[in-house]
Short mmCIF file of C-alpha atoms in Angstrom, two decimals:
data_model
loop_
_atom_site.label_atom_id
_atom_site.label_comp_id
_atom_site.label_asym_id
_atom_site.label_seq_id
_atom_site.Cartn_x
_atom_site.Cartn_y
_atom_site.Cartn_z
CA UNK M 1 0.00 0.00 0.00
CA UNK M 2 1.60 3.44 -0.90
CA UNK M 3 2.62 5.89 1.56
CA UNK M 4 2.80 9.58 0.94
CA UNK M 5 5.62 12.06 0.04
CA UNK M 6 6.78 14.23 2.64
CA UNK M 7 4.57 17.25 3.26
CA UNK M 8 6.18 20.62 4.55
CA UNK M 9 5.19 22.09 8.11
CA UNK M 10 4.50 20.67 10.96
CA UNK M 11 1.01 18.57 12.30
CA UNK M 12 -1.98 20.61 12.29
CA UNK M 13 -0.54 23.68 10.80
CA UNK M 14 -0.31 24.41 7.07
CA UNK M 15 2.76 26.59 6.68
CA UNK M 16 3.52 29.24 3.51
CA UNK M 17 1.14 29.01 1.25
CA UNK M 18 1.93 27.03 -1.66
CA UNK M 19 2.59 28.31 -4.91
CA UNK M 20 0.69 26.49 -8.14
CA UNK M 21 3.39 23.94 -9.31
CA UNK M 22 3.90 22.98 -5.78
CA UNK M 23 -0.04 22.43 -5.70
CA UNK M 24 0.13 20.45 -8.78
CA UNK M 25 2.69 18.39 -7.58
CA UNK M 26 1.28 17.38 -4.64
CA UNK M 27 -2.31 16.99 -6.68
CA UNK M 28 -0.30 14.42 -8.77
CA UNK M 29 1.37 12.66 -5.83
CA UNK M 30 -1.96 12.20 -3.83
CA UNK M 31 -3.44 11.10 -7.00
CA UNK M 32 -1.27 8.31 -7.19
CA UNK M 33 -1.33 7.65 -3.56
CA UNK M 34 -5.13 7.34 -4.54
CA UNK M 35 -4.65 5.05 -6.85
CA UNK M 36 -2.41 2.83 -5.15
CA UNK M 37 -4.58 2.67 -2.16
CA UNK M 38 -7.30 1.54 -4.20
CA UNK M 39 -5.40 -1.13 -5.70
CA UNK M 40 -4.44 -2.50 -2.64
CA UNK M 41 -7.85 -2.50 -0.88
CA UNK M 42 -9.61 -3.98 -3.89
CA UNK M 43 -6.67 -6.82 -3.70
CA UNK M 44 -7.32 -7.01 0.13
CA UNK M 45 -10.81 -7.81 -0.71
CA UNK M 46 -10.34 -9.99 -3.42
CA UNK M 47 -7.81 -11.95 -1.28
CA UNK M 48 -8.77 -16.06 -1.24
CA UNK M 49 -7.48 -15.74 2.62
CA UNK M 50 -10.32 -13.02 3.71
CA UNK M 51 -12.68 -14.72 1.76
CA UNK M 52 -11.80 -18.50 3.67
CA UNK M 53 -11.59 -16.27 6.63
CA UNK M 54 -15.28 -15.04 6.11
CA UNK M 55 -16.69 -18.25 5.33
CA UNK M 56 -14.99 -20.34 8.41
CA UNK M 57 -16.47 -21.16 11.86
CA UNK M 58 -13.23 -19.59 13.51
CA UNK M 59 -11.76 -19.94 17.61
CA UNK M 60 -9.62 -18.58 19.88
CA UNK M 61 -6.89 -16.38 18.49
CA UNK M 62 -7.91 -16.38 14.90
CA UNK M 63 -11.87 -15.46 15.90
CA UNK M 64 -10.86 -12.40 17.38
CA UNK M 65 -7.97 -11.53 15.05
CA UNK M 66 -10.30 -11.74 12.50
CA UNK M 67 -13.07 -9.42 14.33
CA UNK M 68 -10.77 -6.83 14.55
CA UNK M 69 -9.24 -7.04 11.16
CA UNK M 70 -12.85 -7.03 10.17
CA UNK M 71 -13.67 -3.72 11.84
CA UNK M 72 -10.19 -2.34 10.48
CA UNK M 73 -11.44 -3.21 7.13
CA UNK M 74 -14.18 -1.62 7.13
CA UNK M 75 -13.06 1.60 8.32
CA UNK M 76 -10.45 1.27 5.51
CA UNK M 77 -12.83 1.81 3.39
CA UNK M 78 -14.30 4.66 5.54
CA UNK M 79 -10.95 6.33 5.50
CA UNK M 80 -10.54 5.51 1.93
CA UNK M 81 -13.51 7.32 1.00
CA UNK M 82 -12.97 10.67 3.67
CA UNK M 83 -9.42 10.22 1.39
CA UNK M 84 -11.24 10.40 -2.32
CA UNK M 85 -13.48 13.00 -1.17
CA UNK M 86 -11.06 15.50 0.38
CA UNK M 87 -9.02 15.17 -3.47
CA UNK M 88 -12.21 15.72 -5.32
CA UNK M 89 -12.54 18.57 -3.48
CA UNK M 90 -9.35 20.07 -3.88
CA UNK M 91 -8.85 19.18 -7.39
CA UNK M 92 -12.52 21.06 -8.32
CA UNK M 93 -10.50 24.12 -6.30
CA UNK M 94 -7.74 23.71 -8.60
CA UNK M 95 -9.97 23.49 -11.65
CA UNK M 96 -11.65 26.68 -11.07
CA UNK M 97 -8.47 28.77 -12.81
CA UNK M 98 -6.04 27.67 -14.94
CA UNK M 99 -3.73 30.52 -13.08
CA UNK M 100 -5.46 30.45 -9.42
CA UNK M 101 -5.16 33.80 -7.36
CA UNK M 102 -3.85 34.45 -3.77
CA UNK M 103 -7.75 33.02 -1.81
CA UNK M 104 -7.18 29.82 -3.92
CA UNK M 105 -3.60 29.11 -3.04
CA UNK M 106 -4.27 29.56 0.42
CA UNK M 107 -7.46 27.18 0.61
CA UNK M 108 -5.33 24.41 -1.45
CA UNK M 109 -2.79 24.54 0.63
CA UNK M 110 -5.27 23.83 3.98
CA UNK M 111 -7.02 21.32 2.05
CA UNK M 112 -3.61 19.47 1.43
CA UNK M 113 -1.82 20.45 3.85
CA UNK M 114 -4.38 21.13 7.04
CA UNK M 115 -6.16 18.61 9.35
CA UNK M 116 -8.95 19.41 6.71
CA UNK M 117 -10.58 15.81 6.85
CA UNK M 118 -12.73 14.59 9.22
CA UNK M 119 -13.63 11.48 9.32
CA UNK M 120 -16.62 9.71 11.63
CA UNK M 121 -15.46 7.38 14.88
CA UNK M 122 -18.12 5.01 14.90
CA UNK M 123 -16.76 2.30 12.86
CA UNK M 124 -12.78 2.56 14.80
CA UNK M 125 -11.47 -0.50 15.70
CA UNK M 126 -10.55 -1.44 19.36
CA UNK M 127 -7.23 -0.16 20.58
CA UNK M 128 -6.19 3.29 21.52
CA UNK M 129 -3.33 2.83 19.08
CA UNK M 130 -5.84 3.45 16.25
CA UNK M 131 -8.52 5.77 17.24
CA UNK M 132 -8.55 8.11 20.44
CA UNK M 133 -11.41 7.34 22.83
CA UNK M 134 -14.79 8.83 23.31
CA UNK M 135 -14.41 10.56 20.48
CA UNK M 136 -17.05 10.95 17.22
CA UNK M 137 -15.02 11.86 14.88
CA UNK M 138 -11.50 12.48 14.24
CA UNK M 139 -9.70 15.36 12.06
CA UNK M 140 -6.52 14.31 9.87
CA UNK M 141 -4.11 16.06 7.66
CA UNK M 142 -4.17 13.61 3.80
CA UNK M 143 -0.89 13.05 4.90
CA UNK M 144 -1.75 11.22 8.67
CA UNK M 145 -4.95 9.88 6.60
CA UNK M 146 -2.32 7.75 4.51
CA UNK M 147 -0.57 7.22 7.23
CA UNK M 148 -2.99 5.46 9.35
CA UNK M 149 -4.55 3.80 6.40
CA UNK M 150 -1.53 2.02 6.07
CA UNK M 151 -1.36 0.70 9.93
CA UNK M 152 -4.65 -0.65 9.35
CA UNK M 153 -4.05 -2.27 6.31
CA UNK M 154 -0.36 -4.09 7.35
CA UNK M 155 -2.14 -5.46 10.27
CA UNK M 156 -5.72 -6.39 8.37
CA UNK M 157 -2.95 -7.84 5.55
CA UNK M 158 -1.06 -9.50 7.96
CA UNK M 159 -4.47 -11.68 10.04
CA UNK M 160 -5.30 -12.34 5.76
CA UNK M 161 -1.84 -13.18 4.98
CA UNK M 162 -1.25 -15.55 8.02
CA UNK M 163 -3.97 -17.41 8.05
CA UNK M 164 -3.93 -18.26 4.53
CA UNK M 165 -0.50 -19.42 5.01
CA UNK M 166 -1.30 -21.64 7.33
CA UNK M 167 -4.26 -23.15 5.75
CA UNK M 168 -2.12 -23.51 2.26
CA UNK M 169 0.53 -25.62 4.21
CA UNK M 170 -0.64 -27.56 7.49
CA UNK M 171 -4.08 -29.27 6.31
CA UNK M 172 -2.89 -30.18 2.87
CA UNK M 173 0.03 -32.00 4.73
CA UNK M 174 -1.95 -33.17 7.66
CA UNK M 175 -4.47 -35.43 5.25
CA UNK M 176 -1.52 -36.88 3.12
CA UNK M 177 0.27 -37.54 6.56
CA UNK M 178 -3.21 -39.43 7.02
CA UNK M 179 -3.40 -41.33 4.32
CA UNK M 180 -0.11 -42.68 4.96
CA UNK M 181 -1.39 -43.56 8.37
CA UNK M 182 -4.38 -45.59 7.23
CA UNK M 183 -2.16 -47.28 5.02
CA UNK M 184 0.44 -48.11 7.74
CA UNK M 185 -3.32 -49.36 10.25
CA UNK M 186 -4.49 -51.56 7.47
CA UNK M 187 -1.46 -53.31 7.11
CA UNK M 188 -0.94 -53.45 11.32
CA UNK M 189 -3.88 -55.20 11.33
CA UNK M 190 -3.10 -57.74 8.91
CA UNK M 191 0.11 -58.93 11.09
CA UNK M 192 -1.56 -58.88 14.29
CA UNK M 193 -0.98 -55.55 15.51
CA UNK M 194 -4.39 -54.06 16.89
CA UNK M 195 -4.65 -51.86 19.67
CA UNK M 196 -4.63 -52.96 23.30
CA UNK M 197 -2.23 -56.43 22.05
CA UNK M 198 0.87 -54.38 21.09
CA UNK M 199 2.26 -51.38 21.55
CA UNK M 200 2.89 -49.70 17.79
CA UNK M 201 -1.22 -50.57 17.93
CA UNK M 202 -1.81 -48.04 20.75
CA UNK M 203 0.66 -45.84 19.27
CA UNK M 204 -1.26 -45.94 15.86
CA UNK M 205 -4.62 -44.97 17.87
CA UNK M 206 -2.93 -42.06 19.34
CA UNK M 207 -1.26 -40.59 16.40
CA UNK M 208 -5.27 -40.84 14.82
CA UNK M 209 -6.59 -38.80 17.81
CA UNK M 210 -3.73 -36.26 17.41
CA UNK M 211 -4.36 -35.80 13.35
CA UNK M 212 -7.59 -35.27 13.95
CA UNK M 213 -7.48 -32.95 16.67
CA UNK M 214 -4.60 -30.98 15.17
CA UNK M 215 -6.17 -31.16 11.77
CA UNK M 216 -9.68 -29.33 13.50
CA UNK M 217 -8.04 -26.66 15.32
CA UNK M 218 -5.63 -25.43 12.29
CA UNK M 219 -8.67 -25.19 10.39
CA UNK M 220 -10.72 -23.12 12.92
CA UNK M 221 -7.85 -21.32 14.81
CA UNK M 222 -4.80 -21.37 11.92
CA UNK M 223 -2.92 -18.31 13.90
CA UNK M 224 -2.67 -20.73 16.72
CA UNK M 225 -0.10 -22.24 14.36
CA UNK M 226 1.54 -19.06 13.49
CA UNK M 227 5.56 -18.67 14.44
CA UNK M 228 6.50 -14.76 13.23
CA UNK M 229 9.52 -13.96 11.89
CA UNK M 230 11.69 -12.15 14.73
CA UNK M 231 12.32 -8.62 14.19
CA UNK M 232 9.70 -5.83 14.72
CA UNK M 233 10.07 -4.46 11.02
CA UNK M 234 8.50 -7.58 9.62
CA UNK M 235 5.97 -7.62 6.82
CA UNK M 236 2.17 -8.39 6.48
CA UNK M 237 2.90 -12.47 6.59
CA UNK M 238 6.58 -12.23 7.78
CA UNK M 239 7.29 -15.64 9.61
CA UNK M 240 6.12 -19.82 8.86
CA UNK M 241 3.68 -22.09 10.08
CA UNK M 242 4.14 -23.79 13.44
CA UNK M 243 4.66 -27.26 12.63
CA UNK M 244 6.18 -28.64 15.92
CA UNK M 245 2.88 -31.13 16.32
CA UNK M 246 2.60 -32.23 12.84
CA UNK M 247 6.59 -33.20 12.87
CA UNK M 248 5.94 -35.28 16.02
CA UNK M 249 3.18 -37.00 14.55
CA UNK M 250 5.20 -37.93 11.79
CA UNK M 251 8.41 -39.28 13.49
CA UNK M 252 5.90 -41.22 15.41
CA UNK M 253 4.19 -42.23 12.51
CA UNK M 254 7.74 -43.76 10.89
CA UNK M 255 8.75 -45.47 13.51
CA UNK M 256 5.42 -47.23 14.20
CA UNK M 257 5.71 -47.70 10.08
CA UNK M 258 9.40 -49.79 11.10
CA UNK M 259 8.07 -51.30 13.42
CA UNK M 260 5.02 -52.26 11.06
CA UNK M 261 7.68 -53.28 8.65
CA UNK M 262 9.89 -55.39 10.11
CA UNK M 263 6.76 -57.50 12.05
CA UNK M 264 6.29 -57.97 8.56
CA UNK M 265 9.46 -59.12 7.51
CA UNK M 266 9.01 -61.67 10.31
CA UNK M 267 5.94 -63.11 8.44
CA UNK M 268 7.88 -63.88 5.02
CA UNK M 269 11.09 -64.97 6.37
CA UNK M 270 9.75 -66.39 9.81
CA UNK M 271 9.73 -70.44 8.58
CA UNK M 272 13.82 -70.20 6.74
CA UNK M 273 14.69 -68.22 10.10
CA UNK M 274 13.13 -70.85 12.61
CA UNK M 275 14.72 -73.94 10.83
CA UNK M 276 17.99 -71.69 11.04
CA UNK M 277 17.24 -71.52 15.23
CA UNK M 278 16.95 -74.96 15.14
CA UNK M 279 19.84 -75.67 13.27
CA UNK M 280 21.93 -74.31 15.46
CA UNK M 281 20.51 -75.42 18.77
CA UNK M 282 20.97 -78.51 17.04
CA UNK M 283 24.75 -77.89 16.43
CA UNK M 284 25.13 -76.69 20.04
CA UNK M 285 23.32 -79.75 21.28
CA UNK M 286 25.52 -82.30 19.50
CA UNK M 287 28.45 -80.46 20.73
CA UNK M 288 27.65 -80.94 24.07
CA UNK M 289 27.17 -84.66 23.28
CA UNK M 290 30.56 -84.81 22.24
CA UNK M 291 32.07 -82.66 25.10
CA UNK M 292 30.24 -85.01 28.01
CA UNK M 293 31.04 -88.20 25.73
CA UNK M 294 34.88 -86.79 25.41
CA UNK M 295 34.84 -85.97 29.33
CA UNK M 296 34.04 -88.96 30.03
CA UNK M 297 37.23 -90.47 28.05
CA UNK M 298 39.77 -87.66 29.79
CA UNK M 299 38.88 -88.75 33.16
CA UNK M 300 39.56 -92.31 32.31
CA UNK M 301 42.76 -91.90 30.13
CA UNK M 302 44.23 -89.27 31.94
CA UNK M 303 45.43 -88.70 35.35
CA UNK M 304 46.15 -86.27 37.87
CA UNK M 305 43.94 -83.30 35.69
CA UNK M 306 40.73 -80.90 36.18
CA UNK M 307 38.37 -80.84 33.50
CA UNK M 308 35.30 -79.05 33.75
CA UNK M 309 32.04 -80.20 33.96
CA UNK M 310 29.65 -79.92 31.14
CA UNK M 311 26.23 -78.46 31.16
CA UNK M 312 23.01 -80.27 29.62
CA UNK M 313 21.13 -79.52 27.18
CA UNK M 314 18.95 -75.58 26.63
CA UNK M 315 15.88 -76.51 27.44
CA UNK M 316 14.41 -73.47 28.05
CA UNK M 317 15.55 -72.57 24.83
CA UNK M 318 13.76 -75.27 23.13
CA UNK M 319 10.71 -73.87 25.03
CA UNK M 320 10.65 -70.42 23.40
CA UNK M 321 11.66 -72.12 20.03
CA UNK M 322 8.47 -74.37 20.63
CA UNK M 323 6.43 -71.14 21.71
CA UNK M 324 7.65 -69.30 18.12
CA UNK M 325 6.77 -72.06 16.45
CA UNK M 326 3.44 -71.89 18.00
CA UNK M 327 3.02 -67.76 17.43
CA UNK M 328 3.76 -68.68 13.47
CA UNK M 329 0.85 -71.47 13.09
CA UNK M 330 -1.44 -69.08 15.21
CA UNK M 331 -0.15 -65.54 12.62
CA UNK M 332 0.69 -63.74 15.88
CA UNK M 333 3.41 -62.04 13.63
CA UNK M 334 3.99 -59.15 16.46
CA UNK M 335 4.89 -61.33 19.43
CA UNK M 336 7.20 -63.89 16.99
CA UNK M 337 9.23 -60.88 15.95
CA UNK M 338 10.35 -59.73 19.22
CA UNK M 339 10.97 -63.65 20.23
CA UNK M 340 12.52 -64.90 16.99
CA UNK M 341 15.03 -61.88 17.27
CA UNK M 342 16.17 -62.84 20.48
CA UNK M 343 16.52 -66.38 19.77
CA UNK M 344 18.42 -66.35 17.02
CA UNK M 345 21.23 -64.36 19.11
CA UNK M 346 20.49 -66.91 22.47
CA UNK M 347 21.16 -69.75 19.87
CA UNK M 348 24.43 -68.60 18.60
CA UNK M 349 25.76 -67.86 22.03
CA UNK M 350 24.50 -71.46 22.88
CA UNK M 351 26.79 -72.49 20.31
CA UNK M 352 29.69 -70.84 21.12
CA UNK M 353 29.48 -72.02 24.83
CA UNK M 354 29.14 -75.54 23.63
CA UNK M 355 32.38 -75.23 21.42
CA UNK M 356 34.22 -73.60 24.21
CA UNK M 357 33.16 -76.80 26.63
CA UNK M 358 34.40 -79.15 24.02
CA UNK M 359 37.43 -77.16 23.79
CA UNK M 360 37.99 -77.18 27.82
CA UNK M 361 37.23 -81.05 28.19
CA UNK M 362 39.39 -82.35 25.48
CA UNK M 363 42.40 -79.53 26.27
CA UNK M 364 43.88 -82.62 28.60
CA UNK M 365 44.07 -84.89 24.68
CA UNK M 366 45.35 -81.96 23.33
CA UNK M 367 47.94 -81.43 25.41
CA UNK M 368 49.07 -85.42 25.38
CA UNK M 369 48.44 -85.59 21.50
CA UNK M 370 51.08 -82.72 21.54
CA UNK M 371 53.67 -84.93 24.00
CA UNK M 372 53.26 -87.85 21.98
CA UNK M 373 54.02 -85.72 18.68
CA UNK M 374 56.87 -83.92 20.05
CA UNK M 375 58.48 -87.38 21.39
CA UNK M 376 58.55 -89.03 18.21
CA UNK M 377 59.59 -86.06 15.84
CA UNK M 378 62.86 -86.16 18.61
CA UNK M 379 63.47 -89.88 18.00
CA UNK M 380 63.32 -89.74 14.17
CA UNK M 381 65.75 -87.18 14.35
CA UNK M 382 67.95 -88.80 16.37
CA UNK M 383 67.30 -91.99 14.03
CA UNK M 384 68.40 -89.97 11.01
CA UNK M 385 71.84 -88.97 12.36
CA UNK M 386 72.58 -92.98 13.61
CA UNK M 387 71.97 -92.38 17.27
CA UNK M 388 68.42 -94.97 17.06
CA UNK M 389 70.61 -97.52 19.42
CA UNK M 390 71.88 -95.34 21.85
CA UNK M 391 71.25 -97.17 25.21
CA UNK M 392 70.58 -94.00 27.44
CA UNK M 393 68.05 -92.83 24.72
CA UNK M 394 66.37 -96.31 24.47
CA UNK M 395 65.53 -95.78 27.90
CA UNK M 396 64.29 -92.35 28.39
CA UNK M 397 62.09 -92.44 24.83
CA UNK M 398 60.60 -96.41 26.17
CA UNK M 399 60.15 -94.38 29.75
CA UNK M 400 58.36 -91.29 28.17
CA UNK M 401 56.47 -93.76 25.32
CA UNK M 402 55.02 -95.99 28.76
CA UNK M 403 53.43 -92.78 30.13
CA UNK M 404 52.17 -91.38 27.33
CA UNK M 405 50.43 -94.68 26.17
CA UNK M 406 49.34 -95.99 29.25
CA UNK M 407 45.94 -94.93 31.08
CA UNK M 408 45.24 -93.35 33.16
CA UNK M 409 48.37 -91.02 31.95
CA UNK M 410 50.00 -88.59 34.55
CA UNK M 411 50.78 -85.56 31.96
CA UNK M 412 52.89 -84.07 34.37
CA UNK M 413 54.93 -87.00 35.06
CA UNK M 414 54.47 -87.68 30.73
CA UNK M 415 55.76 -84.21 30.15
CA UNK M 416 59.04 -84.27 32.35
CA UNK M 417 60.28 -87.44 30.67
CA UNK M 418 59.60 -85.70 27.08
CA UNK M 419 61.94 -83.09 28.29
CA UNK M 420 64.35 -85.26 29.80
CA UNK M 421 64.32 -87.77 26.38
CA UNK M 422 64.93 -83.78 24.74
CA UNK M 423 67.97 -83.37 26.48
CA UNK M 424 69.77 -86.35 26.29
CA UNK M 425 69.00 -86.32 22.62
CA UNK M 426 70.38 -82.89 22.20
CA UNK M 427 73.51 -84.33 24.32
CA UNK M 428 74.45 -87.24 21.95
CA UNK M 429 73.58 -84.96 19.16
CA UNK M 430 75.91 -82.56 20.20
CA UNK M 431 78.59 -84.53 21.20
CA UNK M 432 78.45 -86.22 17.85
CA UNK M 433 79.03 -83.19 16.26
CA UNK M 434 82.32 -82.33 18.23
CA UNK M 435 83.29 -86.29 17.16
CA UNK M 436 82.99 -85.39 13.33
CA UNK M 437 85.18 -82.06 13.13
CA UNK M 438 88.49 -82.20 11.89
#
């Protein structure tokens, strides 16, 4: 909306009297302040945000934003037309005399530049900010007349502007945010997931309450959802939609969608990931087989050694396999997916700790396998550099072969007469050596 040039002299008083091509200068100016007042009420009133605002059953902030706005409106219009008038007027001054004399002059310059409009009270808005009180009329210079025709149109502009914002953005976004969640309930309910059995089923309840709520009060109170831009020089408009409730309704949304998701995941890959469960319970079942079956054979082969006991089989495991099994024939695709998560990892650890008792039980074997090994690599060395029928290492390797293949074996016993059939062998060896120099 235009504003007016700068008029000389000060409020309420008209100054020198103007001379003609200062009058038709500021006859030209006003008439294009005219003009572009016009435009902008008749754009104002053609604006697809007053007319929503007109038709709509409004609350809270927006119903009395829009009252007032209303009333500022309409005395626009009264101003508007105290404006036109008071430039008719001085333009059919003007128009008497191509070359007007001294009484013209003077009574131009008080109609344009003296409080010479007056303009009715009755239709002022509310606020002492815009019209003084108990008063029926007020008295303005074309200059203030501009002036406070533009206050009341920023702020008319601004409810207009606002609210149309809002309703151009939130609701538009709000019904494709619920399509998306009566997509994601319709397929919740065909895994199982209804409200009061799971928890992404209440959730999905809730988030419908909140769309619908927050969906009815942007449309009757859309400056409720209004976040203006910080700074006081802001324009009609100046600022963005608050969308701090919508955005939490659709993170909540997504993750009840993941959730939604990977339930049904469960139900197309729940039968190859059971028999993969039982697979490996299997594997950790047979291994403990093997590691009571090869405790059983340490304590009678060898001697004077600790081996661990071994733990029977997970049955509690089996349980909640059995139970999984069961949630799959019944479709109860939201409790198998929390269940068949957790025992796929149980089963693996299972595993492991069934391979690490194996390993503990049978360490004693290991450890004699290795004794046995290292006592007959010694004695085919020795046999490839002629020492085989060395007396002293008959002995020793007949001494250390006794232990080591007798049962119950003493390893410790085993293992020092390895080490002492070692050293004599590296003895002869050595001395050998020393024989064959020159």
């Amino acid at each position: 909306m235009g504003v007016a040039g700068p008029f000389p002299g000060s409020a309420g008083t008209t100054g020198p009297v103007m001379d003609r091509d200062e009058v038709d200068r500021a006859l030209g100016r006003l008439g294009a302040e005219h003009e572009a007042i016009e435009t902008s009420l008749l754009a104002l009133q053609d604006h697809a945000g007053r007319r929503l605002l007109e038709g709509a059953e409004l609350t809270g902030v927006t119903k009395d934003r829009w009252a007032s706005a209303e009333r500022s409106i309409s005395l626009l219009w009264g101003y508007f037309e105290a404006y036109a008038a008071a430039l008719d007027a001085a333009r059919e001054v003007r128009a008497r005399r191509r070359w007007p004399g001294r009484e013209e002059l003077a009574e131009l310059t008080e109609r344009l530049r003296g409080r010479s409009v007056t303009v009715a009270n009755s239709a002022a808005p509310d606020g002492p900010q815009l019209a003084g009180p108990d008063r029926l009329s007020e008295q303005f210079t074309l200059e203030e007349l501009v002036t406070r025709m533009n206050e009341l149109y920023a702020a008319s502009l601004d409810t207009v502007v606002t609210a149309d914002s809002v309703w151009s953005a939130l609701p538009a976004r709000i019904d494709l945010l619920s399509a998306e969640l009566r997509r994601t309930r319709s397929l919740a309910r065909s895994v199982g997931v209804r409200p009061g059995e799971h928890p992404s089923g209440d959730d999905l309840e809730s988030i419908t309450h909140e769309l619908t709520a927050l969906r009815a009060q942007v449309v009757s109170d859309p400056l409720a959802f209004w976040r203006p831009a910080s700074g006081r020089s802001s324009a009609p408009g100046g600022g963005r939609p608050d969308t701090e409730r919508y955005d939490r309704a659709a993170l909540a949304l997504e993750d009840v969608r993941r959730e939604i998701e990977a339930v049904l995941q469960v139900r197309q890959d729940s039968e190859s990931r059971l028999v993969r469960v039982r697979d490996v319970l299997s594997r950790a079942d047979r291994t403990l087989v093997e590691a009571r079956a090869a405790r059983g054979e340490v304590l009678a082969k060898i001697a004077a050694s600790e081996v661990p006991a071994v733990s029977g089989p997970p049955t509690a495991l089996h349980e909640r396999l059995a139970a999984a099994a069961e949630y799959r024939r019944h479709s109860q695709w939201h409790r198998l997916s929390p269940l068949l998560e957790s025992l796929e990892q149980e089963a693996e650890d299972e595993l492991l700790r069934a391979r690490e008792s194996l390993t503990a039980v049978t360490a004693p074997l290991a450890v004699r396998a290795e004794l046995r090994g290292r006592l007959d690599a010694y004695r085919a060395k020795v046999a490839r550099h002629g020492l085989a029928e060395d007396p002293l290492l008959i002995e020793r390797y007949d001494t250390a072969r006794r232990m080591l293949w007798s049962a119950p074996c003493d390893l410790r016993a085993a293992e020092q007469a390895v080490l002492r059939y070692q050293g004599a062998a590296a003895q002869a060896l050595a001395h050998r050596n020393r024989a064959e120099e020159p």
